PDB file of C-alpha atoms in Angstrom:
ATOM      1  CA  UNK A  26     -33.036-111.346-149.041  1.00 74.00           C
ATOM      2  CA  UNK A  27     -35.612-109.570-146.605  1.00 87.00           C
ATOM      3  CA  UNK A  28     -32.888-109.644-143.410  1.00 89.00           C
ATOM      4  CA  UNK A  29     -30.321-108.006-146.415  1.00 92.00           C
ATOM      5  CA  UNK A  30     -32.847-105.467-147.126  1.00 92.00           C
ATOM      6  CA  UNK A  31     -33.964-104.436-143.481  1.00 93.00           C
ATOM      7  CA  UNK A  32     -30.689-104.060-142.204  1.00 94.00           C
ATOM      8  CA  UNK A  33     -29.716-102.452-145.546  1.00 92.00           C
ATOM      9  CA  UNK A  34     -32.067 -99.691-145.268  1.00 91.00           C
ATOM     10  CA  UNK A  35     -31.500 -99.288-141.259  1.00 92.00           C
ATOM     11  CA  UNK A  36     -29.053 -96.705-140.942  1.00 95.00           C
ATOM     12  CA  UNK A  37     -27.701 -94.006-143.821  1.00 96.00           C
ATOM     13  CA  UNK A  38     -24.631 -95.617-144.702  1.00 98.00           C
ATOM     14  CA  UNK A  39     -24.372 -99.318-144.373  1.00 97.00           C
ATOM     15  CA  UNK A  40     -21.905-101.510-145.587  1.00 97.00           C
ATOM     16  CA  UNK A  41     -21.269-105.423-146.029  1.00 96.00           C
ATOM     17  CA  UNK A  42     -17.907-106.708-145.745  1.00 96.00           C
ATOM     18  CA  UNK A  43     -15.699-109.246-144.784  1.00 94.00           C
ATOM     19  CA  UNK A  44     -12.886-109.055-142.179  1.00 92.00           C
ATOM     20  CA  UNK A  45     -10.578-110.274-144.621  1.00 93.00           C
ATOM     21  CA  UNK A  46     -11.051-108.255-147.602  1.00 92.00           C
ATOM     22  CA  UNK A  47      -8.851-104.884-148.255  1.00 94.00           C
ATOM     23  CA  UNK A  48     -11.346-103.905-150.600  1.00 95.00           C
ATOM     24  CA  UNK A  49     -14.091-103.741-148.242  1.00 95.00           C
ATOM     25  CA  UNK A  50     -11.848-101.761-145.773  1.00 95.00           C
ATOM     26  CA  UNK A  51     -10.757 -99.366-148.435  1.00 96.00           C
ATOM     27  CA  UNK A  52     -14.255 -98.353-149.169  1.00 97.00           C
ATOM     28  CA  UNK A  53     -15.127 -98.262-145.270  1.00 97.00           C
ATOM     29  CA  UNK A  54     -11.832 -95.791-145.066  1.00 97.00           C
ATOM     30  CA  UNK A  55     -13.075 -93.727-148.270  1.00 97.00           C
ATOM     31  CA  UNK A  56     -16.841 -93.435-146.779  1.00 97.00           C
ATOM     32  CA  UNK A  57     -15.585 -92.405-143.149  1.00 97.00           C
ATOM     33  CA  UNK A  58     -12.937 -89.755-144.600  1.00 97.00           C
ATOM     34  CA  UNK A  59     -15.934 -87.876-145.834  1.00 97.00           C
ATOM     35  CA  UNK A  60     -17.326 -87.985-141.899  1.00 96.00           C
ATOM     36  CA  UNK A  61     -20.004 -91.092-142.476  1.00 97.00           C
ATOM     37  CA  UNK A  62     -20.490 -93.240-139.819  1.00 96.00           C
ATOM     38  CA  UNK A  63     -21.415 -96.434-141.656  1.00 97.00           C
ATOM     39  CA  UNK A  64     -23.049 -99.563-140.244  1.00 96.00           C
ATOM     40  CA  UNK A  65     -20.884-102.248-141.030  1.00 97.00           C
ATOM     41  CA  UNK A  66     -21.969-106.213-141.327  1.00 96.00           C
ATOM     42  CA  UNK A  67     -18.603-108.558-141.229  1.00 96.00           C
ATOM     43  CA  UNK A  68     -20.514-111.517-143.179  1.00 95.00           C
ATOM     44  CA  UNK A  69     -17.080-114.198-142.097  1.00 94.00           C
ATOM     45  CA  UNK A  70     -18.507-113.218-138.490  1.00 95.00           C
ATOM     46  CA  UNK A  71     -22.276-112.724-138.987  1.00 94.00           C
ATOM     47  CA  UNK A  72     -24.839-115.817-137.487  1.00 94.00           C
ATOM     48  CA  UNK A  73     -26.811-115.353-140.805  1.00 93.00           C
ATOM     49  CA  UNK A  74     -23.358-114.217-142.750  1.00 93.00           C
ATOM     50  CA  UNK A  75     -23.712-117.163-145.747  1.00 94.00           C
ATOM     51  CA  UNK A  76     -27.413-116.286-145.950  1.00 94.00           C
ATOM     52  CA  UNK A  77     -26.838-112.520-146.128  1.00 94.00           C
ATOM     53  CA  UNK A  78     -23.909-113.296-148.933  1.00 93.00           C
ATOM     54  CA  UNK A  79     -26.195-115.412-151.371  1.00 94.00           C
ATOM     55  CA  UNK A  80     -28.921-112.702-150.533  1.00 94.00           C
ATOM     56  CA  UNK A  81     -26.605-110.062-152.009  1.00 94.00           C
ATOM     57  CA  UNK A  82     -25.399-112.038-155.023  1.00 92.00           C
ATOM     58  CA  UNK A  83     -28.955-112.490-155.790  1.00 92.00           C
ATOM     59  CA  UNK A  84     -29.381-108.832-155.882  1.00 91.00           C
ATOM     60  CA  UNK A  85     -26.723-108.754-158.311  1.00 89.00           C
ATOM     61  CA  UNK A  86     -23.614-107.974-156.368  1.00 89.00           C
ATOM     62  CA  UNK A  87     -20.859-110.225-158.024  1.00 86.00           C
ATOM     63  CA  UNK A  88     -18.965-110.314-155.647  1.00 87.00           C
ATOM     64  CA  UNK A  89     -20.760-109.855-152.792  1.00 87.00           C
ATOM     65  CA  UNK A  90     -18.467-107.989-150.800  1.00 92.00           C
ATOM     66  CA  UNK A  91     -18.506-105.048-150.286  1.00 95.00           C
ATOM     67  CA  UNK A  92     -22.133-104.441-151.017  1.00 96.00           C
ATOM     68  CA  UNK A  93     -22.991-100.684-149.705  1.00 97.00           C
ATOM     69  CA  UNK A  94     -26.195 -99.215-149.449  1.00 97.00           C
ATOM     70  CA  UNK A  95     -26.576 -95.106-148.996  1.00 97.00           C
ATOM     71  CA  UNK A  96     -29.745 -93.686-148.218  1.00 95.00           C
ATOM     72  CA  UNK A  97     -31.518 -96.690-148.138  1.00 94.00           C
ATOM     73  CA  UNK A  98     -30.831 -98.119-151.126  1.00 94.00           C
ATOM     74  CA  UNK A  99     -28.206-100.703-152.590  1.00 95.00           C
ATOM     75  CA  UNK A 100     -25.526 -98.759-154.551  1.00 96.00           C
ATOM     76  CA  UNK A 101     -23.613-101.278-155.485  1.00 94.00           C
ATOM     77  CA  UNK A 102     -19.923-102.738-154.694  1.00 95.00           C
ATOM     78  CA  UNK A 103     -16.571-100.816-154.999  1.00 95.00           C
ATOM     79  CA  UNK A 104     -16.787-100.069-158.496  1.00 95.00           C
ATOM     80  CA  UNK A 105     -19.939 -98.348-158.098  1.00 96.00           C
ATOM     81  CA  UNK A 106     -18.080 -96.670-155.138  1.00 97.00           C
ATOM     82  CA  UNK A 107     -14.928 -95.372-156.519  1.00 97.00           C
ATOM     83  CA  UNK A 108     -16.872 -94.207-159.641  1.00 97.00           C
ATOM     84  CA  UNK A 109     -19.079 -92.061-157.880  1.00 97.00           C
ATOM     85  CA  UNK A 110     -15.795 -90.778-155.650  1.00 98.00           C
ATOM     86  CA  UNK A 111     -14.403 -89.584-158.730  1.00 98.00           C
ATOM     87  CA  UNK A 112     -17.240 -88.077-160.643  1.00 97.00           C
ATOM     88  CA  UNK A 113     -17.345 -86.182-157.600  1.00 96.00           C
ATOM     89  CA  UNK A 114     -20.806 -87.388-156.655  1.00 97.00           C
ATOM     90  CA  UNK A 115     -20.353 -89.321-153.202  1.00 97.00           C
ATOM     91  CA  UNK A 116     -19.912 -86.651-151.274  1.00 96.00           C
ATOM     92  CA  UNK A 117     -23.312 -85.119-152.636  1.00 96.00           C
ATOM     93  CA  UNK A 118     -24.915 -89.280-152.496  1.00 97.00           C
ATOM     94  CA  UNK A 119     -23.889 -89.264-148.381  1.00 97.00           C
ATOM     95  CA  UNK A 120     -24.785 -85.705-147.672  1.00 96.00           C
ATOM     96  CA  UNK A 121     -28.536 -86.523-149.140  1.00 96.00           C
ATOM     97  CA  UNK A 122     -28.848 -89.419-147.174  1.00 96.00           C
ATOM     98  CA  UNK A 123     -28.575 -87.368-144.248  1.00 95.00           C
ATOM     99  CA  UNK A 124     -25.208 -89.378-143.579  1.00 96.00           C
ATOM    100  CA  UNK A 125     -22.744 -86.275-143.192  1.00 96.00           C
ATOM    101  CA  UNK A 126     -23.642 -82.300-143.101  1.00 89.00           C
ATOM    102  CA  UNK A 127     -21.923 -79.985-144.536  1.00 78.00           C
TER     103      UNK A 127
END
């Protein structure tokens, strides 16, 4: 959980995914078209990727992909995501995490 946490709070934006999940690359897409450059962790290609996946799920992402953290802390998953794209709030989240200016 500590290597899920260090790289989690490492850069603005970052992002845990899998290479084969749409869902994870829809919320990359989403976060970039606002002009984020996210860190992103492929877990299917990691060294540490199962140990960074039950690290997640023990922080309560069910599933565990993707997992996104924004100014170093864990949001949550693509619910989490899309909810706060449509409240209108993500673009306000990433521009206080210093991840885009405006």
């Amino acid at each position: 959980m500590d290597m899920v946490m260090k790289l989690g709070t490492s850069s603005s934006v970052v992002i845990f995914t899998k290479s084969s999940c749409c869902i994870s690359h829809s919320i990359e897409t989403l976060i970039r078209s606002f002009g984020a450059n996210p860190t992103i962790y492929e877990l299917d290609t990691h060294p540490n990727g199962k140990q960074m996946e039950k690290a997640l799920m023990e922080l309560g992402c069910h599933p565990s992909v993707p997992a996104i953290f924004i100014g170093k802390e864990l949001v949550g998953g693509a619910n989490e995501i899309m909810s706060l794209n449509v409240r209108g709030k993500l673009k306000q989240l990433l521009i206080r995490a210093n991840a885009i200016w405006v």
